PDB file of N, CA and C in Angstrom:
ATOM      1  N   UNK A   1     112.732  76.777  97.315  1.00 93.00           N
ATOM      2  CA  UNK A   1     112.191  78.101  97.428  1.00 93.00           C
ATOM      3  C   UNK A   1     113.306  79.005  97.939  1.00 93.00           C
ATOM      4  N   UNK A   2     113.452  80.121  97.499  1.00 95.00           N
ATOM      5  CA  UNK A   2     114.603  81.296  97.652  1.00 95.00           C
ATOM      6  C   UNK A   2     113.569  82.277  99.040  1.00 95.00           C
ATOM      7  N   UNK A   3     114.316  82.296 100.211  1.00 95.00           N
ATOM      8  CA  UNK A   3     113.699  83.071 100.693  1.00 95.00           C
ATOM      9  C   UNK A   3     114.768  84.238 101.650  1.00 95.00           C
ATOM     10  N   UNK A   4     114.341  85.135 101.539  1.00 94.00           N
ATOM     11  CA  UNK A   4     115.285  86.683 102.104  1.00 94.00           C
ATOM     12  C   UNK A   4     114.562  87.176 103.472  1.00 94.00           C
ATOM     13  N   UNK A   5     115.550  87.311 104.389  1.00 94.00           N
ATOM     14  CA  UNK A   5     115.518  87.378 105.423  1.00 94.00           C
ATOM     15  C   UNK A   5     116.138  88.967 105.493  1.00 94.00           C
ATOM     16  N   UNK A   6     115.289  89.763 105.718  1.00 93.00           N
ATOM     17  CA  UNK A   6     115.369  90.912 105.416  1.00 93.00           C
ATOM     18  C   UNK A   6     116.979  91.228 106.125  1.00 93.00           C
ATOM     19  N   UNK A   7     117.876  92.389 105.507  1.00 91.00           N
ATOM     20  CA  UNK A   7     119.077  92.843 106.367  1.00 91.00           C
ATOM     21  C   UNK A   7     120.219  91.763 106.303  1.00 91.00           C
ATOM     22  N   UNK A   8     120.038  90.406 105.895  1.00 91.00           N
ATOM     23  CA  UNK A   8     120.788  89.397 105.800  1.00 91.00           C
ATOM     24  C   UNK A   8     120.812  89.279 104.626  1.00 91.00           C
ATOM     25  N   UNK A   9     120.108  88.427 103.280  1.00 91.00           N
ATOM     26  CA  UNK A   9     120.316  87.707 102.943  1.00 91.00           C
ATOM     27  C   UNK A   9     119.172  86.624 102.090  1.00 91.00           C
ATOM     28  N   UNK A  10     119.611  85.924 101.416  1.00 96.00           N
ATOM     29  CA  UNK A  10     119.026  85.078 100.661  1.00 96.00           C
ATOM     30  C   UNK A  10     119.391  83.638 101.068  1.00 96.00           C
ATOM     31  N   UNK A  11     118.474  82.614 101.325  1.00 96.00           N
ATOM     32  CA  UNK A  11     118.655  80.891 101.655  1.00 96.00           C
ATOM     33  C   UNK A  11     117.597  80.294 100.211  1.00 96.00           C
ATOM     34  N   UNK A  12     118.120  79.315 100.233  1.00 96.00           N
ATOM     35  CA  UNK A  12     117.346  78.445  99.251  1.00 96.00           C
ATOM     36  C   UNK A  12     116.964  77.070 100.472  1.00 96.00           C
ATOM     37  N   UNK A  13     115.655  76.881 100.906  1.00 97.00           N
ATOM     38  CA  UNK A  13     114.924  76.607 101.471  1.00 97.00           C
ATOM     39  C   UNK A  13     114.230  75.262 100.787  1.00 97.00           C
ATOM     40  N   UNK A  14     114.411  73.954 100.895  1.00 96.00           N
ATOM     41  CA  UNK A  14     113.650  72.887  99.908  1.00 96.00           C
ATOM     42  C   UNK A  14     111.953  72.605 100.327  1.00 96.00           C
ATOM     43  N   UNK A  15     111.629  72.944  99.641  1.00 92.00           N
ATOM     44  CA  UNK A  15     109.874  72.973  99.642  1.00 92.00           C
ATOM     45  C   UNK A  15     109.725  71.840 100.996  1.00 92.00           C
ATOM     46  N   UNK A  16     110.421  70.945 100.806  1.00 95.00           N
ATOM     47  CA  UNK A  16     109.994  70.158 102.252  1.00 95.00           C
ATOM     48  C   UNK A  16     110.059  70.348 103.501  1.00 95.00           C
ATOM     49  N   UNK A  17     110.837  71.504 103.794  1.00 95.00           N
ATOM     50  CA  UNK A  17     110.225  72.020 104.771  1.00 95.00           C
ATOM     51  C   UNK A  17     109.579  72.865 105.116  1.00 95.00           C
ATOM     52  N   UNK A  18     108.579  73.681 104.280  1.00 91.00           N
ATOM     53  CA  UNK A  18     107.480  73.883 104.160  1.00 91.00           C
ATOM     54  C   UNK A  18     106.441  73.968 105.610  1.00 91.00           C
ATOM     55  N   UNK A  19     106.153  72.758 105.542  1.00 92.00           N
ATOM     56  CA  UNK A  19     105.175  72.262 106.973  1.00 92.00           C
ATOM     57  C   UNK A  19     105.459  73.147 108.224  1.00 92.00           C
ATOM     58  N   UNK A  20     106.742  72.378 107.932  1.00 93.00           N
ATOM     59  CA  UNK A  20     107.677  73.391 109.903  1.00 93.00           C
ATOM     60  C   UNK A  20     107.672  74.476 109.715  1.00 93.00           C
ATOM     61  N   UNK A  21     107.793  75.060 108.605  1.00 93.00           N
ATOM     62  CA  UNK A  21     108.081  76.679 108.532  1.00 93.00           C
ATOM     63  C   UNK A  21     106.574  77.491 108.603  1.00 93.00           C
ATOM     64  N   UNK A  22     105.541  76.223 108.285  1.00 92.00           N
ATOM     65  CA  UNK A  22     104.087  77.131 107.896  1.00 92.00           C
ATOM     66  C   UNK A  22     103.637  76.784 109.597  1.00 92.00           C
ATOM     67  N   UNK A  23     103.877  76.004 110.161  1.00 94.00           N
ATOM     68  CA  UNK A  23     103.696  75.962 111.829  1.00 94.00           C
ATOM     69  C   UNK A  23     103.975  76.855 112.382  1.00 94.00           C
ATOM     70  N   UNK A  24     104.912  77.079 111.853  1.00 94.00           N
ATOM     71  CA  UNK A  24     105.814  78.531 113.161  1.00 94.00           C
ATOM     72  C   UNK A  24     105.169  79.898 112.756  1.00 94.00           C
ATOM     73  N   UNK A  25     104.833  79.689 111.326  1.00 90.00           N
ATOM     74  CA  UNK A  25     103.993  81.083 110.879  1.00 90.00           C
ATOM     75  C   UNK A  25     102.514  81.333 111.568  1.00 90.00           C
ATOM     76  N   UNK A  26     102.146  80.119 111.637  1.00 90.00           N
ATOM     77  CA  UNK A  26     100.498  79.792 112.065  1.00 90.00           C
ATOM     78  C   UNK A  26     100.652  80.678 113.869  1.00 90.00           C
ATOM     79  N   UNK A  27     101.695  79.994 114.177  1.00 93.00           N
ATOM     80  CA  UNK A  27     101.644  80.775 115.540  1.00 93.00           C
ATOM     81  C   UNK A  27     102.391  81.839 115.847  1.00 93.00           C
ATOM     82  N   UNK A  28     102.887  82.483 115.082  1.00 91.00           N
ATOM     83  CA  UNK A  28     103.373  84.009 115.176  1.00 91.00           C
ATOM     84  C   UNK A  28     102.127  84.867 115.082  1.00 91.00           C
ATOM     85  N   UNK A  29     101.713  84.546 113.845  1.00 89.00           N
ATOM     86  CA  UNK A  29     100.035  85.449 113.427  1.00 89.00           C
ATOM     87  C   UNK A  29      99.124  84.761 114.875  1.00 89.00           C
ATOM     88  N   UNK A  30      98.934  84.091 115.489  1.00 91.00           N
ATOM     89  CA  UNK A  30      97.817  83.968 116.728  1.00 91.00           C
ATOM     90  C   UNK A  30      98.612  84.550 117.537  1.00 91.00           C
ATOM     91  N   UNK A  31      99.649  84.883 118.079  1.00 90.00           N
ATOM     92  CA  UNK A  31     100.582  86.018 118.615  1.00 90.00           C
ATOM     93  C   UNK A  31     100.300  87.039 118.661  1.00 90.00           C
ATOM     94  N   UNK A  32     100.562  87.671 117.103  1.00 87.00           N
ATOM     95  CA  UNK A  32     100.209  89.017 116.815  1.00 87.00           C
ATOM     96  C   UNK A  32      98.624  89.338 117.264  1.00 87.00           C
ATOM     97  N   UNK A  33      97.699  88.449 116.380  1.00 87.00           N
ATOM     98  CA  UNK A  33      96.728  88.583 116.951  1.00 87.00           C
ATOM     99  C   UNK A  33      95.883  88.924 118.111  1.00 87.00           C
ATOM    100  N   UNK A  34      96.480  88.162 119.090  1.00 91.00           N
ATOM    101  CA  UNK A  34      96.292  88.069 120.569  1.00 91.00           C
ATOM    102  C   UNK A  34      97.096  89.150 121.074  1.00 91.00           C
ATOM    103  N   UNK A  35      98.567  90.071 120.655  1.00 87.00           N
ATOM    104  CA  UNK A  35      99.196  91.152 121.086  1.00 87.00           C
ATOM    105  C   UNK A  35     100.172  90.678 122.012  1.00 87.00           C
ATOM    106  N   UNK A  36     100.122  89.499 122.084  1.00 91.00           N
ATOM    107  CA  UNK A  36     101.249  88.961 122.820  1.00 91.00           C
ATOM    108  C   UNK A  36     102.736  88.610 122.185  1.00 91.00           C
ATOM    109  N   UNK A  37     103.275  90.298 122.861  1.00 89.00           N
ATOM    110  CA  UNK A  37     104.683  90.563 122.530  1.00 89.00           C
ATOM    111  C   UNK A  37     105.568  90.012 122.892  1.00 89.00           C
ATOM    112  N   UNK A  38     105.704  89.108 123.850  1.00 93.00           N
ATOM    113  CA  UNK A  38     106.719  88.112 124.309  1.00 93.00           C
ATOM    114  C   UNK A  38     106.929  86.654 122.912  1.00 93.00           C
ATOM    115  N   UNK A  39     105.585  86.424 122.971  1.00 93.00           N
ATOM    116  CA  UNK A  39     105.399  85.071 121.832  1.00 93.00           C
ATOM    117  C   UNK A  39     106.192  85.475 120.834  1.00 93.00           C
ATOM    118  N   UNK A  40     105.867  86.686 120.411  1.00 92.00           N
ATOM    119  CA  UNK A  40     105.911  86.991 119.119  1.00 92.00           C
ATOM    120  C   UNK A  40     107.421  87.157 118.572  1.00 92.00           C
ATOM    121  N   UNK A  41     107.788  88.007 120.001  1.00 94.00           N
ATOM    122  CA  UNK A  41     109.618  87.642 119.652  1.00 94.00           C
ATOM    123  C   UNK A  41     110.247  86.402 119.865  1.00 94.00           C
ATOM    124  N   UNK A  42     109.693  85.811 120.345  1.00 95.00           N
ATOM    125  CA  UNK A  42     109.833  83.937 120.515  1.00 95.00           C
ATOM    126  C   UNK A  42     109.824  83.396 119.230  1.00 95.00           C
ATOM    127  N   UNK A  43     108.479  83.333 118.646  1.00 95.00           N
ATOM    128  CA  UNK A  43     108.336  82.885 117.237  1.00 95.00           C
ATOM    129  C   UNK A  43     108.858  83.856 116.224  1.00 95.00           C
ATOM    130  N   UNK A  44     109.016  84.840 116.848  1.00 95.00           N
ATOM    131  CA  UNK A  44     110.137  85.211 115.062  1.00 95.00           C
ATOM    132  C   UNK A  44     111.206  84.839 115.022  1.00 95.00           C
ATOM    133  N   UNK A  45     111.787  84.871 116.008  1.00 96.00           N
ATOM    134  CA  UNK A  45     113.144  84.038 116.217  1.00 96.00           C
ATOM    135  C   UNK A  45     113.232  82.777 115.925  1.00 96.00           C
ATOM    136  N   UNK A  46     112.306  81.873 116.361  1.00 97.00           N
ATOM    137  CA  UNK A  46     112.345  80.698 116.067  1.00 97.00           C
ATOM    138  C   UNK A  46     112.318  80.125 114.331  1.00 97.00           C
ATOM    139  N   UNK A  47     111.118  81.037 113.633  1.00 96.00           N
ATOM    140  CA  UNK A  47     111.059  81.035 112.565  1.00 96.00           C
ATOM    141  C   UNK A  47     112.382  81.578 111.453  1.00 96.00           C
ATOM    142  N   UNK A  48     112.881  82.238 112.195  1.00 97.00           N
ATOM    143  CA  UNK A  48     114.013  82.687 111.358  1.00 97.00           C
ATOM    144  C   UNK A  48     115.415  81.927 111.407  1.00 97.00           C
ATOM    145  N   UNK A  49     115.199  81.217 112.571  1.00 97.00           N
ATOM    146  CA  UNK A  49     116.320  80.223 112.883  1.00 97.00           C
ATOM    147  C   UNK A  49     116.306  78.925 112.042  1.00 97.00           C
ATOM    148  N   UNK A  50     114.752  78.946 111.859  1.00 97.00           N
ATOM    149  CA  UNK A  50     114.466  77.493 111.463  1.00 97.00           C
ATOM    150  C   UNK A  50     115.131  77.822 110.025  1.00 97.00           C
ATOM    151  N   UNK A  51     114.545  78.789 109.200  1.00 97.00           N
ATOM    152  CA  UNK A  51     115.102  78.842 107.806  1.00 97.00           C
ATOM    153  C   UNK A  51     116.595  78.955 107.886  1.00 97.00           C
ATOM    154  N   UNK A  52     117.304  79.541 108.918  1.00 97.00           N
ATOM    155  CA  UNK A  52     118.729  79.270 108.670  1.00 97.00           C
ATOM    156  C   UNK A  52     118.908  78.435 109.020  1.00 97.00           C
ATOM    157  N   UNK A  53     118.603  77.321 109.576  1.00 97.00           N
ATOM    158  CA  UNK A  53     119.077  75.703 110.166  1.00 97.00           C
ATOM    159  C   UNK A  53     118.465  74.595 108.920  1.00 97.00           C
ATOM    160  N   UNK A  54     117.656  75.302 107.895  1.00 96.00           N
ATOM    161  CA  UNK A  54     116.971  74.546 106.976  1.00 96.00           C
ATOM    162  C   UNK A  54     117.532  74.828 105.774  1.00 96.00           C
ATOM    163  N   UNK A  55     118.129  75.509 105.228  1.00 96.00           N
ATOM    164  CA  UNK A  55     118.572  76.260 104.356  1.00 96.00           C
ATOM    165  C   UNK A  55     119.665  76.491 103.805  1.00 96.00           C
ATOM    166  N   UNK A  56     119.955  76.907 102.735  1.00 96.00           N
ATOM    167  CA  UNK A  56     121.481  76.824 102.411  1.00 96.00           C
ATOM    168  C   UNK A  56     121.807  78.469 101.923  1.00 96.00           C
ATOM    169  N   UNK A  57     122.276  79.261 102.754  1.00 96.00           N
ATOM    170  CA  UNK A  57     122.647  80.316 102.159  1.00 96.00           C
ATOM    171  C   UNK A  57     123.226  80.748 100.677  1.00 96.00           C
ATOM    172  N   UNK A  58     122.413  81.599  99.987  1.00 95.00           N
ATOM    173  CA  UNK A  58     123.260  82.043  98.984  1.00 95.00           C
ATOM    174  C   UNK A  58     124.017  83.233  98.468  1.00 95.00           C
ATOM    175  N   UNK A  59     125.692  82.802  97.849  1.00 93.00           N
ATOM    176  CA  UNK A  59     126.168  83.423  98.007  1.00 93.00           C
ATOM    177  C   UNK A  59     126.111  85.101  98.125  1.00 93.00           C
ATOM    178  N   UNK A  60     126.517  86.174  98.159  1.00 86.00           N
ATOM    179  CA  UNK A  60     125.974  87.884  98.395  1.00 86.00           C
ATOM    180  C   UNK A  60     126.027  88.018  97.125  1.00 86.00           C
ATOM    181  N   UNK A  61     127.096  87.665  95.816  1.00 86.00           N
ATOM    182  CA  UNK A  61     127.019  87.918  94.653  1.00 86.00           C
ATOM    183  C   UNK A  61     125.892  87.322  93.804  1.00 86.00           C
ATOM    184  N   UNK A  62     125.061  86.563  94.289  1.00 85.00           N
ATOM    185  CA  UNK A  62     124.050  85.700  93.599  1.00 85.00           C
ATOM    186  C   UNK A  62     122.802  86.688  93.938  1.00 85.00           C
ATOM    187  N   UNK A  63     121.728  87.045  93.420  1.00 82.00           N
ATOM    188  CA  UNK A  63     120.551  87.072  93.478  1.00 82.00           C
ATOM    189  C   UNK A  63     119.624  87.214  92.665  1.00 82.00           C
ATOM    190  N   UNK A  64     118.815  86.193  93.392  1.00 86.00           N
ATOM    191  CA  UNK A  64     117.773  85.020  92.766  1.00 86.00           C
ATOM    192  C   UNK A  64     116.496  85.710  92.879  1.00 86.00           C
ATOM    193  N   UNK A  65     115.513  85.774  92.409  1.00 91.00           N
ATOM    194  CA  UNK A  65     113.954  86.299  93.061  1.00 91.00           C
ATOM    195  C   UNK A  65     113.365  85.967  94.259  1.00 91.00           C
ATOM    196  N   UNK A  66     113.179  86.562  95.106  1.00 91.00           N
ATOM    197  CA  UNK A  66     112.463  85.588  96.057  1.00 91.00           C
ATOM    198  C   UNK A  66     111.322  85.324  96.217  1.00 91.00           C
ATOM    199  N   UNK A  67     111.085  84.068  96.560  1.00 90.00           N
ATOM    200  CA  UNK A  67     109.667  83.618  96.304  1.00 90.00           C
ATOM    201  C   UNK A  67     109.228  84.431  98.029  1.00 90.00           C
ATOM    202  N   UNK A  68     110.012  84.357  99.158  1.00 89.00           N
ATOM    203  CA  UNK A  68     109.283  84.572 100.413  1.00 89.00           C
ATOM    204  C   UNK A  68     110.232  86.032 100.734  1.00 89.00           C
ATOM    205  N   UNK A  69     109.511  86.649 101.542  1.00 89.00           N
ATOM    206  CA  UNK A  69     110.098  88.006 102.041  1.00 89.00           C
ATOM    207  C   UNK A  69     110.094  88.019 103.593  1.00 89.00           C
ATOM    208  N   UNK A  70     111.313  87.742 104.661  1.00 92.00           N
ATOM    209  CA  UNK A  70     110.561  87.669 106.207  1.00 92.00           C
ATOM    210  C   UNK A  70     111.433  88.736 106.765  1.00 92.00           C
ATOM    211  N   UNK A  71     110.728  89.259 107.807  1.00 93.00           N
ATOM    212  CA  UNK A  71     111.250  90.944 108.122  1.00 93.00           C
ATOM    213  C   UNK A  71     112.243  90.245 109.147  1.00 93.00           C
ATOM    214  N   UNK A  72     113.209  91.030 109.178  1.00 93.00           N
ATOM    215  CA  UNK A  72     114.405  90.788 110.267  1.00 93.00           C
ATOM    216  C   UNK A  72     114.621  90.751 111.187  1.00 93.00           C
ATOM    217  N   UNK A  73     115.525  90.084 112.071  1.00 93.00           N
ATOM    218  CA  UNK A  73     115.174  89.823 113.428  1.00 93.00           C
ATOM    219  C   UNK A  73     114.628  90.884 114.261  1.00 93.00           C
ATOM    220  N   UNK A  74     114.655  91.849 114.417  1.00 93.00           N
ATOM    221  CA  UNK A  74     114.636  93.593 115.309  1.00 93.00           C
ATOM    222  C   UNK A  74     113.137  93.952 114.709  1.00 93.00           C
ATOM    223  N   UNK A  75     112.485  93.180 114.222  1.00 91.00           N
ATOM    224  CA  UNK A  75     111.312  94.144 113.060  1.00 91.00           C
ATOM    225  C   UNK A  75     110.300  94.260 114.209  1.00 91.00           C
ATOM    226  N   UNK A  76     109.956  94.984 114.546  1.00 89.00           N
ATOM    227  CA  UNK A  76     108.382  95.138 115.539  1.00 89.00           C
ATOM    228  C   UNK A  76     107.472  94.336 114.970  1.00 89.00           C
ATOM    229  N   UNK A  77     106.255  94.249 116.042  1.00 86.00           N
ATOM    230  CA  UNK A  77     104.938  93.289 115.924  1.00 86.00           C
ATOM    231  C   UNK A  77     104.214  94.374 114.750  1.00 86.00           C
ATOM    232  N   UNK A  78     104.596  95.677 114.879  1.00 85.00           N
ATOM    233  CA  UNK A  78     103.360  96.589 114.064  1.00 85.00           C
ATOM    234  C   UNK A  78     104.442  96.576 112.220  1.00 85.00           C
ATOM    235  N   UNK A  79     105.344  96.746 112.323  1.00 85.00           N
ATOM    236  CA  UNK A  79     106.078  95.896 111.055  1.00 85.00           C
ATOM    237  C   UNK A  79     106.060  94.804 110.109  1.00 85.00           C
ATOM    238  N   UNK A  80     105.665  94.321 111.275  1.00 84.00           N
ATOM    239  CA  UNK A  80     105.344  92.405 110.468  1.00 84.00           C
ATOM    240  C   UNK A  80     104.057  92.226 110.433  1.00 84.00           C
ATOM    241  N   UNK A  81     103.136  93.325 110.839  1.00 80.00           N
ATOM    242  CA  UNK A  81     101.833  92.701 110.452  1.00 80.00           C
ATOM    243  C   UNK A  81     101.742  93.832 109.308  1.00 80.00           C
ATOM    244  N   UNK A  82     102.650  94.357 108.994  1.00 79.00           N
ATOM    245  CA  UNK A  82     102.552  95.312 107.445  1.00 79.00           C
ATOM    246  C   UNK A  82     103.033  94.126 106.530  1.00 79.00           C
ATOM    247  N   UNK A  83     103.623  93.281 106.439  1.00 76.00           N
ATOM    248  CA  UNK A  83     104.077  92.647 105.779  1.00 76.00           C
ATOM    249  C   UNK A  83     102.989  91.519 105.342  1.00 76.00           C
ATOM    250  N   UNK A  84     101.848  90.952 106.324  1.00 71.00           N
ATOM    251  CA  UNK A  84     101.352  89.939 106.158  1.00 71.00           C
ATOM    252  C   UNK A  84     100.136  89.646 104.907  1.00 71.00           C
ATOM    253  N   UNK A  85      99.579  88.729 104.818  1.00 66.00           N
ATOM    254  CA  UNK A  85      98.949  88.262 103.944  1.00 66.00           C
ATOM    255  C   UNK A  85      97.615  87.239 104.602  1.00 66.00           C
ATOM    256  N   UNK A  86      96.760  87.057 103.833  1.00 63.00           N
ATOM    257  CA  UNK A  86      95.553  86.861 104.501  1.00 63.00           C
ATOM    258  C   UNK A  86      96.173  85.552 105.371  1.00 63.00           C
ATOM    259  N   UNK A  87      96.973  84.673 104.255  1.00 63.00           N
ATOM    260  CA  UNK A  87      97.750  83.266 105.004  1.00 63.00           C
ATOM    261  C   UNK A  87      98.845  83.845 105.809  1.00 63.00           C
ATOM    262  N   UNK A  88      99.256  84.940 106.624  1.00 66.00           N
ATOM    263  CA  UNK A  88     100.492  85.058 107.382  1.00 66.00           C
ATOM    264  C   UNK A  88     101.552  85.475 106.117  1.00 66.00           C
ATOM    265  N   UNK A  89     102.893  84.698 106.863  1.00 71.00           N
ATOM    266  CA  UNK A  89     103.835  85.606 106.078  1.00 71.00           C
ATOM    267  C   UNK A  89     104.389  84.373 105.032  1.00 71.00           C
ATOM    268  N   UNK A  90     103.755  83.122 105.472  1.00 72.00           N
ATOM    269  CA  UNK A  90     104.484  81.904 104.231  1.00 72.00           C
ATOM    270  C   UNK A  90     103.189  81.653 103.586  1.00 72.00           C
ATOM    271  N   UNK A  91     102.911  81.837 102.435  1.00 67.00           N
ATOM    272  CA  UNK A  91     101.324  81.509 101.757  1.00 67.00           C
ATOM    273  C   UNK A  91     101.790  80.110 102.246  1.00 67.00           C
ATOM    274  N   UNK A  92     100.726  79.158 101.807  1.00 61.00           N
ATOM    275  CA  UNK A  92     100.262  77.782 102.044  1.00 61.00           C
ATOM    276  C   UNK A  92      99.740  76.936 103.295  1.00 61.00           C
TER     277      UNK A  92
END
């Protein structure tokens, strides 16, 4: 899966990690939910780390479609819940 990390960049992401990445989503959205702004910059960070520690960057001259869209590190709680989807920000 090709996913863009807004302000950065494009990673190609192998469906297998999936799971870890839909964990960290599960608890960003009960974050947001709950308004707890500390979590929330916790788990975006975390989530965004994970795809760069999971992932293989691709090159700046390459671009691919992306299957995922995740707002950038600096993005506010009222930002990223513009972005979301009934499943959060990773469907599955």
């Amino acid at each position: 899966m090709i996913v863009r990390i807004m302000g950065e960049g494009q990673v190609k992401v192998d469906d297998a990690h999936l799971a870890e990445l839909n964990r960290l989503d599960d608890e960003l959205l009960a974050e947001m939910e709950s308004g707890d702004g500390d979590g929330f910059r916790r788990t975006l960070t975390a989530l965004l780390d994970a795809v760069r520690r999971l992932g293989t960057p691709l090159p700046d001259a390459t671009l691919e479609p992306s299957d995922l869209i995740l707002p950038s590190p600096d993005a506010t709680l009222e930002e990223v819940r513009g972005l979301l989807t009934d499943e959060g920000l990773i469907p599955g």
